[in-house]
Short mmCIF file of C-alpha atoms in Angstrom, two decimals:
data_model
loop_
_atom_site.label_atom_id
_atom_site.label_comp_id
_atom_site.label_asym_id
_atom_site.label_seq_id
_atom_site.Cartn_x
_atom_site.Cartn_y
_atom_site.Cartn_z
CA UNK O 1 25.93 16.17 -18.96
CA UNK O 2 23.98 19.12 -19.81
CA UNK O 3 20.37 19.27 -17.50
CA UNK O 4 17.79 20.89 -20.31
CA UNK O 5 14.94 22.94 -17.63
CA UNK O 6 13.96 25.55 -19.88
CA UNK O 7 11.59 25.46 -22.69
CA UNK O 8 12.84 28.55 -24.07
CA UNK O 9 15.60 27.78 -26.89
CA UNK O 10 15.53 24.37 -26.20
CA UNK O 11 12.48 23.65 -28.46
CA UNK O 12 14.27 21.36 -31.06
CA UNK O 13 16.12 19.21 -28.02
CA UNK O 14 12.89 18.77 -26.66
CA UNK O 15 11.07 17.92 -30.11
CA UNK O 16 13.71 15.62 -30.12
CA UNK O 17 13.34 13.49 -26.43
CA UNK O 18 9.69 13.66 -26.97
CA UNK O 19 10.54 12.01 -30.74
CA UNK O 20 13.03 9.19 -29.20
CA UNK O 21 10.45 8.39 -26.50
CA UNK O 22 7.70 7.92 -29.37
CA UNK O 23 10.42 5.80 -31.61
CA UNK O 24 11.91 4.05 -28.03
CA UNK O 25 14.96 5.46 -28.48
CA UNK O 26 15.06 7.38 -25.29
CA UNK O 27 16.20 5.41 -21.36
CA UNK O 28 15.81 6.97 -17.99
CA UNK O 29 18.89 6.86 -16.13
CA UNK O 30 19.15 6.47 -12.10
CA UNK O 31 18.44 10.28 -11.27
CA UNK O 32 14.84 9.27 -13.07
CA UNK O 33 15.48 11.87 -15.89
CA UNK O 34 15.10 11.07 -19.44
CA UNK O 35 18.15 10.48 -21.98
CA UNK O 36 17.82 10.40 -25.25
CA UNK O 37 19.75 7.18 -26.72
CA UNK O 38 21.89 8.71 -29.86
CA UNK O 39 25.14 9.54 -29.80
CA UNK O 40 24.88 13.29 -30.73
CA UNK O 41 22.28 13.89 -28.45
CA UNK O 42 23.05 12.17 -25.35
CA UNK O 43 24.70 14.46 -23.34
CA UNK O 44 21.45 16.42 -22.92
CA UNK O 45 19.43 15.18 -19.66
CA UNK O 46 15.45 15.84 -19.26
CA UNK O 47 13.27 15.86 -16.05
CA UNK O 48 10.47 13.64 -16.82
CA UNK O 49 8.28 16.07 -15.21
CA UNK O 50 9.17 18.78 -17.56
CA UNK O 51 9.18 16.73 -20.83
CA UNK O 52 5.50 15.56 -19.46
CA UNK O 53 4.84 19.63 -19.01
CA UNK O 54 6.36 20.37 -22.63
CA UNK O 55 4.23 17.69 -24.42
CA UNK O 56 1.16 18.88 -22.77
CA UNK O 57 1.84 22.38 -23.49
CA UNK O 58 2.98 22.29 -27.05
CA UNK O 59 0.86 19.45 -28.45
CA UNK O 60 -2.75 19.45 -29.76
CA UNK O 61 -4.78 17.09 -28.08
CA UNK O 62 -5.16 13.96 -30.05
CA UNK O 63 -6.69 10.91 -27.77
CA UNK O 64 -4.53 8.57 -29.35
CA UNK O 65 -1.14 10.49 -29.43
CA UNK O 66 -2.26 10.89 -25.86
CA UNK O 67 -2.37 7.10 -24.60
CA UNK O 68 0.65 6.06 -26.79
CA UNK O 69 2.83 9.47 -25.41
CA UNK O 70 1.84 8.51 -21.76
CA UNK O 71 1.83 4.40 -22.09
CA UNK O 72 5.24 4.53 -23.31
CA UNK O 73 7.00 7.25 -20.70
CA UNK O 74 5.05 5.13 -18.27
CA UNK O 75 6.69 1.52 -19.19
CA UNK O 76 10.09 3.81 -18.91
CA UNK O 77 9.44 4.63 -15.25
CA UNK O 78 8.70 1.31 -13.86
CA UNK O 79 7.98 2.93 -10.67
CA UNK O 80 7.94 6.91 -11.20
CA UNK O 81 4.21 7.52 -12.23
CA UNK O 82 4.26 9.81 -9.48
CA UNK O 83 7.11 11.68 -10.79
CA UNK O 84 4.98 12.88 -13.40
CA UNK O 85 1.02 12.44 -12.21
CA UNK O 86 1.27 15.77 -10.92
CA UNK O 87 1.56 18.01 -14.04
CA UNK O 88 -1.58 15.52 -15.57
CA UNK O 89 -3.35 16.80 -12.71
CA UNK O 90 -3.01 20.35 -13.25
CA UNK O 91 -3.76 20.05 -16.78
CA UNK O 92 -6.78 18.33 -15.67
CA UNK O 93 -7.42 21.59 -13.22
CA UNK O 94 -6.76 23.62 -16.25
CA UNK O 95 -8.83 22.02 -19.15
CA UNK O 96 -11.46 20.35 -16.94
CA UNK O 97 -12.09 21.41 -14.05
CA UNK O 98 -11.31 25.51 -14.75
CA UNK O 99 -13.76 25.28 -17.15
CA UNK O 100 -16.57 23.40 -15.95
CA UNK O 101 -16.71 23.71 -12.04
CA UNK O 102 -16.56 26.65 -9.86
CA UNK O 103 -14.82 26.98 -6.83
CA UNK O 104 -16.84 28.41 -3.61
CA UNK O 105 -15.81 30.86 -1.04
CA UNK O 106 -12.93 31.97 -1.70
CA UNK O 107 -9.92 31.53 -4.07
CA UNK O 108 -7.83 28.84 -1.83
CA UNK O 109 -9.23 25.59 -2.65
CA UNK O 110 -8.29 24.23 1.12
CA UNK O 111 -11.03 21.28 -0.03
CA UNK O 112 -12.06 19.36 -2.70
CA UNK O 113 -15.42 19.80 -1.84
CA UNK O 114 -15.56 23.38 -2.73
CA UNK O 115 -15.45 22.37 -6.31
CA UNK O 116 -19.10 22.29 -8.44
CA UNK O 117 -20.26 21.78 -11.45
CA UNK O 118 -21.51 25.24 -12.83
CA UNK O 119 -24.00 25.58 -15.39
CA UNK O 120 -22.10 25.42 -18.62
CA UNK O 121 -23.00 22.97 -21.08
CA UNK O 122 -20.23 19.82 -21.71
CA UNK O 123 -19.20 19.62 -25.09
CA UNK O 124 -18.80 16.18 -27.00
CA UNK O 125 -15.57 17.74 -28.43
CA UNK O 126 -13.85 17.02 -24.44
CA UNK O 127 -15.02 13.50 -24.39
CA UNK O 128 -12.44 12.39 -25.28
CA UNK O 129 -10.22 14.61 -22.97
CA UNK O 130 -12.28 12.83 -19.95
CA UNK O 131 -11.76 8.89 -21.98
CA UNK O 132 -7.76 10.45 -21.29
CA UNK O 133 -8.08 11.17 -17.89
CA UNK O 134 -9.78 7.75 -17.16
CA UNK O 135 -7.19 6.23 -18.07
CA UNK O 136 -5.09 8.61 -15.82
CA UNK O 137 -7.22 7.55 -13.13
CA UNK O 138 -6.48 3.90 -13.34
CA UNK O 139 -2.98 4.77 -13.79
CA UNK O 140 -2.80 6.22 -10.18
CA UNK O 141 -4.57 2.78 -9.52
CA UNK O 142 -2.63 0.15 -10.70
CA UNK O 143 1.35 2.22 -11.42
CA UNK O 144 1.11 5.14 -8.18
CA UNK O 145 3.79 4.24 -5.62
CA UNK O 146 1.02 4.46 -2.79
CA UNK O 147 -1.93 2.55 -4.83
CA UNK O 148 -3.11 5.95 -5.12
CA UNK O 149 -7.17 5.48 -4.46
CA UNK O 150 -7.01 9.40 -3.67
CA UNK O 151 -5.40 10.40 -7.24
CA UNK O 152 -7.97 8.00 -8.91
CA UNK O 153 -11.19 9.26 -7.40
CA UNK O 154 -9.94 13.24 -7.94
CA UNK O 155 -10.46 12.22 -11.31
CA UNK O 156 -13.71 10.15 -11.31
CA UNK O 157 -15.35 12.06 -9.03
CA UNK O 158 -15.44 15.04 -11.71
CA UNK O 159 -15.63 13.11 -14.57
CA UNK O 160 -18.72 11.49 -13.58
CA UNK O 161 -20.52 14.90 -13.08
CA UNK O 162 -19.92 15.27 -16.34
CA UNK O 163 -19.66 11.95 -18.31
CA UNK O 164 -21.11 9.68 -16.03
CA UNK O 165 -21.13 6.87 -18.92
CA UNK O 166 -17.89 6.87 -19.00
CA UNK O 167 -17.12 6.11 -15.05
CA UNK O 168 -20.34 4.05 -15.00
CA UNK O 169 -18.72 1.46 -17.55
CA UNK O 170 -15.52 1.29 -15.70
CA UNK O 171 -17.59 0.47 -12.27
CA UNK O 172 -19.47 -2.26 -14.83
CA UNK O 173 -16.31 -3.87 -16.65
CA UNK O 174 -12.90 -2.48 -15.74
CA UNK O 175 -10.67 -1.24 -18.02
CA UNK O 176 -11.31 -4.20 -20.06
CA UNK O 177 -7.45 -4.36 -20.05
CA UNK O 178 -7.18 -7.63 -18.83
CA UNK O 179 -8.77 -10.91 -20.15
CA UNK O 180 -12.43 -11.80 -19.24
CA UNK O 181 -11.15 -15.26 -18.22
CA UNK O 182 -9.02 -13.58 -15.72
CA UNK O 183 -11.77 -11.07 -13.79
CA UNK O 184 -14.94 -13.10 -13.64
CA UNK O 185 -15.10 -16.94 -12.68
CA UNK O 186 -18.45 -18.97 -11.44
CA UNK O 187 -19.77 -21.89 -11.38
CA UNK O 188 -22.08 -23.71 -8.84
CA UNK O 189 -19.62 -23.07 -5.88
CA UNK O 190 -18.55 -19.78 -6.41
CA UNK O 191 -18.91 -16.14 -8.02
CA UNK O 192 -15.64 -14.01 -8.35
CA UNK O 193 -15.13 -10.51 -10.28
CA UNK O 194 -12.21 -8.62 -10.09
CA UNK O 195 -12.45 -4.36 -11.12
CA UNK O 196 -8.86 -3.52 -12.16
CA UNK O 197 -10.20 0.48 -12.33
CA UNK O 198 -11.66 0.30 -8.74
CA UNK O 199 -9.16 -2.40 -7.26
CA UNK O 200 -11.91 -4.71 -5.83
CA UNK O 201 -12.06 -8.31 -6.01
CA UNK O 202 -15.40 -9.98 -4.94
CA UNK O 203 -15.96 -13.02 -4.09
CA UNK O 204 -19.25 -15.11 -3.40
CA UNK O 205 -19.30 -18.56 -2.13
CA UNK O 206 -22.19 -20.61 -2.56
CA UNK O 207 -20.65 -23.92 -1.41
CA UNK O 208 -18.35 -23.85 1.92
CA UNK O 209 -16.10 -26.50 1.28
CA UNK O 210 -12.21 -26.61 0.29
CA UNK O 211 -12.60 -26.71 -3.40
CA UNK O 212 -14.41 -23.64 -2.70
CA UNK O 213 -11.54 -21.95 -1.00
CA UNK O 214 -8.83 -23.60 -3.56
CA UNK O 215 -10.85 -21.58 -6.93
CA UNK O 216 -10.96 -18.50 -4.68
CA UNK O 217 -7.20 -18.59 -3.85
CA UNK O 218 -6.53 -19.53 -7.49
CA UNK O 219 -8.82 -16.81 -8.72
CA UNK O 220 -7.20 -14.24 -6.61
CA UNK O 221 -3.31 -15.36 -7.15
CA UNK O 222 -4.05 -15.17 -11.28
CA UNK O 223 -5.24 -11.57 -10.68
CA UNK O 224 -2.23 -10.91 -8.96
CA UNK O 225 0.64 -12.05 -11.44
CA UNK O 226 -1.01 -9.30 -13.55
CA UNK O 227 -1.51 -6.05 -14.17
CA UNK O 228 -3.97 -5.85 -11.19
CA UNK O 229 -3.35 -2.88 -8.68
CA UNK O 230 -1.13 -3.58 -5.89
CA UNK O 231 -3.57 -1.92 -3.25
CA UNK O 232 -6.86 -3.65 -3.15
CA UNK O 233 -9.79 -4.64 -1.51
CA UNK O 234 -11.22 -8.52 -1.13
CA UNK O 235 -15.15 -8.45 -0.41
CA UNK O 236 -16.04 -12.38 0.46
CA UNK O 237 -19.21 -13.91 1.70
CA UNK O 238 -20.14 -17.54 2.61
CA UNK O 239 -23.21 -19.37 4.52
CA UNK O 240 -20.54 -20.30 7.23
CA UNK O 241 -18.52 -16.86 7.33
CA UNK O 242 -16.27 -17.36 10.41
CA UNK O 243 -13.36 -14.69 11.23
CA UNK O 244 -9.81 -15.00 12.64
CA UNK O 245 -9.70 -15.57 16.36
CA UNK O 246 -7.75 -12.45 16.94
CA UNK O 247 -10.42 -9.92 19.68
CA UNK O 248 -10.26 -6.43 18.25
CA UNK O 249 -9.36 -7.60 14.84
CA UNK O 250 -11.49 -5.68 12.14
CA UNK O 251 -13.87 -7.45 10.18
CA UNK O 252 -13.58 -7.69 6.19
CA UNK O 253 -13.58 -9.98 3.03
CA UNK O 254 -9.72 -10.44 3.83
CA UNK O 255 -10.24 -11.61 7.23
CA UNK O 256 -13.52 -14.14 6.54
CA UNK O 257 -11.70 -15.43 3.55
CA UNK O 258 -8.60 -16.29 5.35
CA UNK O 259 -10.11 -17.54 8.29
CA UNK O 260 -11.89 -19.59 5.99
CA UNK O 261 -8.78 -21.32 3.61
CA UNK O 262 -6.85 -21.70 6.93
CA UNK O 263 -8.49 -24.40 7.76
CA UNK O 264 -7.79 -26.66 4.74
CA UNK O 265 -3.96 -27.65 5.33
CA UNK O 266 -3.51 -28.19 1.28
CA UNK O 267 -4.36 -24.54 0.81
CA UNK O 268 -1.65 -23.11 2.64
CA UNK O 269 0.49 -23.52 -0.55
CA UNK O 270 -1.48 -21.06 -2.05
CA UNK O 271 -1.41 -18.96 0.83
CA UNK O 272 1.94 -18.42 0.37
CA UNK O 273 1.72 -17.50 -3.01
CA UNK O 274 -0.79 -15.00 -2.23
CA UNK O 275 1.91 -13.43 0.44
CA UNK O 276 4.66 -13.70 -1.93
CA UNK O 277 2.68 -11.90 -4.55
CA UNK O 278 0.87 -10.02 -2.95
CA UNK O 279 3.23 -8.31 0.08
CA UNK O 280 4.13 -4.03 -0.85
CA UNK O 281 5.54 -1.81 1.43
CA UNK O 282 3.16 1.30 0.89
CA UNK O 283 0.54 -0.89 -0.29
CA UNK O 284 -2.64 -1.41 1.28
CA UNK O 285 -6.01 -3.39 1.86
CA UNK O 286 -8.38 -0.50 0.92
CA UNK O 287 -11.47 -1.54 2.33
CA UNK O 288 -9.92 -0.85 6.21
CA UNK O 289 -10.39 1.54 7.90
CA UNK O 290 -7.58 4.11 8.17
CA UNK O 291 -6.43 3.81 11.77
CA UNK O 292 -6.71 0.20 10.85
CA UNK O 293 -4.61 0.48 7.68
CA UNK O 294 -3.04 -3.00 6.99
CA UNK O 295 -0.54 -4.11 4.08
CA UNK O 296 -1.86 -6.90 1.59
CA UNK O 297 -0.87 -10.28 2.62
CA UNK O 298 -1.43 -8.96 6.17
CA UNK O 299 -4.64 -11.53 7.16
CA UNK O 300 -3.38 -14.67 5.12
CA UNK O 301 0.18 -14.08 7.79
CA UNK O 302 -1.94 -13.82 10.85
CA UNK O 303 -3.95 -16.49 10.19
CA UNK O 304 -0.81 -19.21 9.10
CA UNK O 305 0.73 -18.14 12.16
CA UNK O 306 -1.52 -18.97 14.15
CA UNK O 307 -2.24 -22.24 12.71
CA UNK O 308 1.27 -23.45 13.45
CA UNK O 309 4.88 -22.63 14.59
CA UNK O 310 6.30 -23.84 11.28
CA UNK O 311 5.14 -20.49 9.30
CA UNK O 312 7.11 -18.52 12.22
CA UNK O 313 9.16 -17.36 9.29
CA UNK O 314 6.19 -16.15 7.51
CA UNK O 315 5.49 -14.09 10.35
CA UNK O 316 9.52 -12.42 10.47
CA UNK O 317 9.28 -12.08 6.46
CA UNK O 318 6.12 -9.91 7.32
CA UNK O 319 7.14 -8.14 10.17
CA UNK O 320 10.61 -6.76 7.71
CA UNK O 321 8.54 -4.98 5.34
CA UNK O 322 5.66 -3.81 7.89
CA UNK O 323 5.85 0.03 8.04
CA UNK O 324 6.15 1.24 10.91
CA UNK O 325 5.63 4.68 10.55
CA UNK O 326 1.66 3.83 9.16
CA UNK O 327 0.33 0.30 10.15
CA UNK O 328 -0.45 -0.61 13.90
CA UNK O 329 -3.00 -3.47 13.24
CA UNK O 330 -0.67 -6.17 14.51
CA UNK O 331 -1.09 -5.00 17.91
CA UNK O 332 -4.20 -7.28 18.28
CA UNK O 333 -2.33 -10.18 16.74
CA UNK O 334 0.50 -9.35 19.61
CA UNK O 335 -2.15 -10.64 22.02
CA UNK O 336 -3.25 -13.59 19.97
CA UNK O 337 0.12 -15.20 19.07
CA UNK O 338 1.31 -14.78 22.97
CA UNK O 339 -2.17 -16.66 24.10
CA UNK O 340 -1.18 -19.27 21.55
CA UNK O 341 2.27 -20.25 22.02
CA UNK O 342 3.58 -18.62 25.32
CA UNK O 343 7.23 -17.38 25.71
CA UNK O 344 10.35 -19.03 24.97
CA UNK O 345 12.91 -18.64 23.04
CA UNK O 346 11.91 -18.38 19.62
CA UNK O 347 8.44 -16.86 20.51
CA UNK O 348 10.28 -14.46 22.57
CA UNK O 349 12.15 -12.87 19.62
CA UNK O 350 8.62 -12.66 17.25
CA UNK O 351 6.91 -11.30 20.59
CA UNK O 352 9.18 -8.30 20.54
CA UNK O 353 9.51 -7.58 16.69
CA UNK O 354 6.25 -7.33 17.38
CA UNK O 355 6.29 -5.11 19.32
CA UNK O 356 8.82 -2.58 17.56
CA UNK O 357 6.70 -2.92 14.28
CA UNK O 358 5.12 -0.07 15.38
CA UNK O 359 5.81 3.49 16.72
CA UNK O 360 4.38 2.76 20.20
CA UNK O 361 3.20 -0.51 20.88
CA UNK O 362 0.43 -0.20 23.62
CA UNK O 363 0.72 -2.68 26.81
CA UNK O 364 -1.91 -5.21 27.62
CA UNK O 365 -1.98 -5.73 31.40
CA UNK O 366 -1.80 -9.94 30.54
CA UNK O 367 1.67 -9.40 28.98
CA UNK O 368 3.49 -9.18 32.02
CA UNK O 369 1.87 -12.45 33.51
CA UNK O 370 4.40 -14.05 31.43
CA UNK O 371 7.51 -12.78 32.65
CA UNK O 372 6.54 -13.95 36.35
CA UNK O 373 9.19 -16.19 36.27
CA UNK O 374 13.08 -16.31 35.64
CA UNK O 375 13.27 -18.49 32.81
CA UNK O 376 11.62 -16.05 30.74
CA UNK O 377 13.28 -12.90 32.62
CA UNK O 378 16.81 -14.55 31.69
CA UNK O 379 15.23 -14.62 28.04
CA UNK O 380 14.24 -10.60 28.37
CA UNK O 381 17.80 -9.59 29.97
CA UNK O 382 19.74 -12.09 26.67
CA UNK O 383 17.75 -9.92 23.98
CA UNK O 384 18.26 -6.41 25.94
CA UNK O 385 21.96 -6.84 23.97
CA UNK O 386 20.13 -5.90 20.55
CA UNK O 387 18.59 -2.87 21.38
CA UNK O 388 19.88 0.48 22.69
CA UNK O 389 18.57 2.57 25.12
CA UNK O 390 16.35 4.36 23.19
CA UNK O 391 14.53 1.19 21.50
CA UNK O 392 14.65 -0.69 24.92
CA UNK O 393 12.35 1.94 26.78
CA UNK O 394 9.63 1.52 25.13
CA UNK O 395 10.05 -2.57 24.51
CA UNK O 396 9.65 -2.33 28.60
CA UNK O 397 6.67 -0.11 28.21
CA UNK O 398 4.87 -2.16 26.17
CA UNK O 399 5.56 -5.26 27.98
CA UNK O 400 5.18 -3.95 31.59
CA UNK O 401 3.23 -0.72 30.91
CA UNK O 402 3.60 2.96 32.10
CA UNK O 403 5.23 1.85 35.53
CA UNK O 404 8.46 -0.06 33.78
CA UNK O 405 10.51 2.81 34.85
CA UNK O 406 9.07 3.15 38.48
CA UNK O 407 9.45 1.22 41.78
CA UNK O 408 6.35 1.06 41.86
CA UNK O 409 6.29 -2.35 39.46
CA UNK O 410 7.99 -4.21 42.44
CA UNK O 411 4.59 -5.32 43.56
CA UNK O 412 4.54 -6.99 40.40
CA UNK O 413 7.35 -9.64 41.42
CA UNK O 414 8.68 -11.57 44.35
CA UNK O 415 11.86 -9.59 45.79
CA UNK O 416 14.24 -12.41 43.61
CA UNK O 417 12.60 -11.19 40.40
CA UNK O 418 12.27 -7.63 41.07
CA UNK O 419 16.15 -7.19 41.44
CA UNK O 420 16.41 -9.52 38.26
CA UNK O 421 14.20 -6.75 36.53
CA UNK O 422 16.19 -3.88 37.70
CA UNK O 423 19.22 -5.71 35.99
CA UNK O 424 16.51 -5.40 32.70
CA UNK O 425 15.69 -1.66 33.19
CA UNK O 426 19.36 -0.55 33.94
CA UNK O 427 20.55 1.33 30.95
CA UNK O 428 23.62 -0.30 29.34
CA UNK O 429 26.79 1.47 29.75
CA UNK O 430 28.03 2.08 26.39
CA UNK O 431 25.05 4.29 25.44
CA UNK O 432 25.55 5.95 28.86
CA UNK O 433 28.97 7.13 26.98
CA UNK O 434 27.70 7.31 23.98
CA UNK O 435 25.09 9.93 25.52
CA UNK O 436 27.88 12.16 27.07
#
């Protein structure tokens, strides 16, 4: 297989991947590179990023040419729009924003903000360059890997300055990519709109009552089966807004909506739709804030679990595509669920998934009320087993706080339990070997 880099006496073999792409001739295989699909020409392998550089570089813009180049490489990578948005984005920087915005300071654009509109005069003749990079924008939207809300206001944010019809329809109506039927709904319970370009879904209920909730639900799960961004904001409002009964939790249209439908058992169906559709690792609620960052499907979890021990298996579905590395709202659910249903053995083993969904897991003094007993500290010292040394640290820390490694906890426990907890803290003795 022969990798093709270079534009330089390669022209025709490009001319001819950028022709099989137009006439679908052309696959990606799994190192995400084109190939074209005929047998004299297959050997020959192309970087997306480069054919995406090539077509920019050697073809006249045509708006048209354009969308039906981009939508079709795009369909190719069902998931690699951000193997490519990059070189949009510096043609954008270099037809755009080069020549209609000056940068302050000094050369190193270290901020965005340092970017503004100078005095020349925007010719018709880029309109359409900017209807191009709108759709761009939603692109980043709707096909980014990260629901890409940073990628799609670069754009916008310029584009207004200087075609602010253009980003003022899109706030109006969308993309207009997806059926009317399927982004506005009222009638005299309810008003819902859904903005595919901005990924907000709105939702105004006149009428607080579970027929409410069930067109809400059904509104939202239609969006969702379609070609509706994966990250995504719900605003909701009602004349009896109520809020899950989790202390710290942040308040938004995800968490008064939810706290809401919870309440009508026959909704919970669609509850679980709306997880199943609806739960993205590297997706998010956008309307958080970011220390609060939370998955989608996050609040419609919290508040089934809650509700009753049967969606327990909601909760471990959840907790397996949680990332850890981002998301620490769950911490205040930690709290909630262990107030609700205690320790045993079931609860034990959500308690401390729990509790490694995150990095660090801060302890709540009330945590280690319920391991005052030897029931529960039998429980602790069976589950030990699944972690090593490492993991089980800070599973003690988070239970039993910054003293779990000190003597100084004995005055936590009668003289029985604290020698049951030293049999918890001692480190196992295969990692000991492992370690030397």
């Amino acid at each position: 297989m022969q990798f093709i880099v270079e534009f330089e006496g390669n022209e025709e073999k490009f001319e001819h991947c950028i022709q099989a792409i137009f006439e679908d001739q052309c696959i990606v295989n799994q190192e995400q590179n084109f190939q074209i699909n005929m047998k004299e020409l297959v050997q020959y392998e192309f970087p997306t990023s480069v054919v995406v550089e090539y077509f920019l570089e050697k073809n006249t813009f045509q708006l048209d040419k354009f969308i039906d180049f981009f939508s079709k490489i795009r369909r190719l990578h069902e998931n690699g729009f951000g193997f490519y948005s990059h070189r949009i984005r510096e043609w954008f920087e270099q037809t755009i924003v080069a020549q209609y915005f000056d940068i302050l300071e000094n050369e190193w654009e270290f901020y965005e903000e340092k970017k503004v509109r100078n005095q020349k005069e925007f010719l018709q003749e880029d309109l359409d360059r900017l209807k191009f990079f709108c759709l761009i924008a939603i692109e980043h939207m709707k096909y980014d890997t990260f629901g890409d809300a940073v990628g799609n206001n670069f754009y916008f944010k310029r584009i207004e300055q200087l075609a602010p019809q253009l980003v003022n329809h899109l706030r109006q109506f969308g993309s207009q990519q997806l059926d009317l039927s399927l982004t506005d709904f009222q009638d005299e319970d309810i008003q819902c709109h859904a903005n595919d370009v901005f990924a907000t879904i709105n939702i105004v209920v006149q009428n607080d009552h579970e027929k409410t909730y069930f067109k809400a639900l059904n509104f939202i799960n239609h969006l969702l089966r379609q070609d509706f961004p994966r990250s995504f904001a719900i605003e909701f409002s009602s004349p009896n807004q109520q809020s899950l009964d989790i202390e710290n939790l942040q308040l938004c249209g995800q968490n008064y909506l939810f706290a809401g439908a919870v309440k009508f058992e026959a909704l919970h169906s669609q509850m679980i739709e709306y997880i199943n559709l609806s739960l993205n690792e590297f997706e998010w609620y956008s309307n958080l804030d970011e220390e609060e960052c939370a998955i989608p499907s996050t609040f419609a979890v919290l508040a089934l679990v809650l509700n009753d021990r049967k969606y327990f298996p909601v909760l471990e579905q959840y907790l397996s595509v949680v990332d850890d590395g981002h998301q620490s709202i769950q911490q205040h659910f930690t709290v909630a669920f262990i107030r609700k249903y205690g320790i045993d053995k079931t609860t034990l083993a959500l308690f401390l998934k729990l509790i490694r969904s995150m990095q660090e897991h801060p302890p709540y003094p009330e945590f280690i009320d319920y391991f005052q007993d030897k029931t529960n500290l039998e429980l602790l010292l069976e589950a030990k087993q699944n972690y090593d040394n490492y993991e089980w640290s800070y599973v003690l820390y988070s239970i039993f706080g910054g003293d779990s490694d000190s003597d100084r906890l004995a005055e936590k426990f009668s003289p029985e339990l604290w020698q049951f907890y030293l049999q918890i803290r001692e480190e196992r003795e295969e990692d000991e070997l492992d370690d030397e």
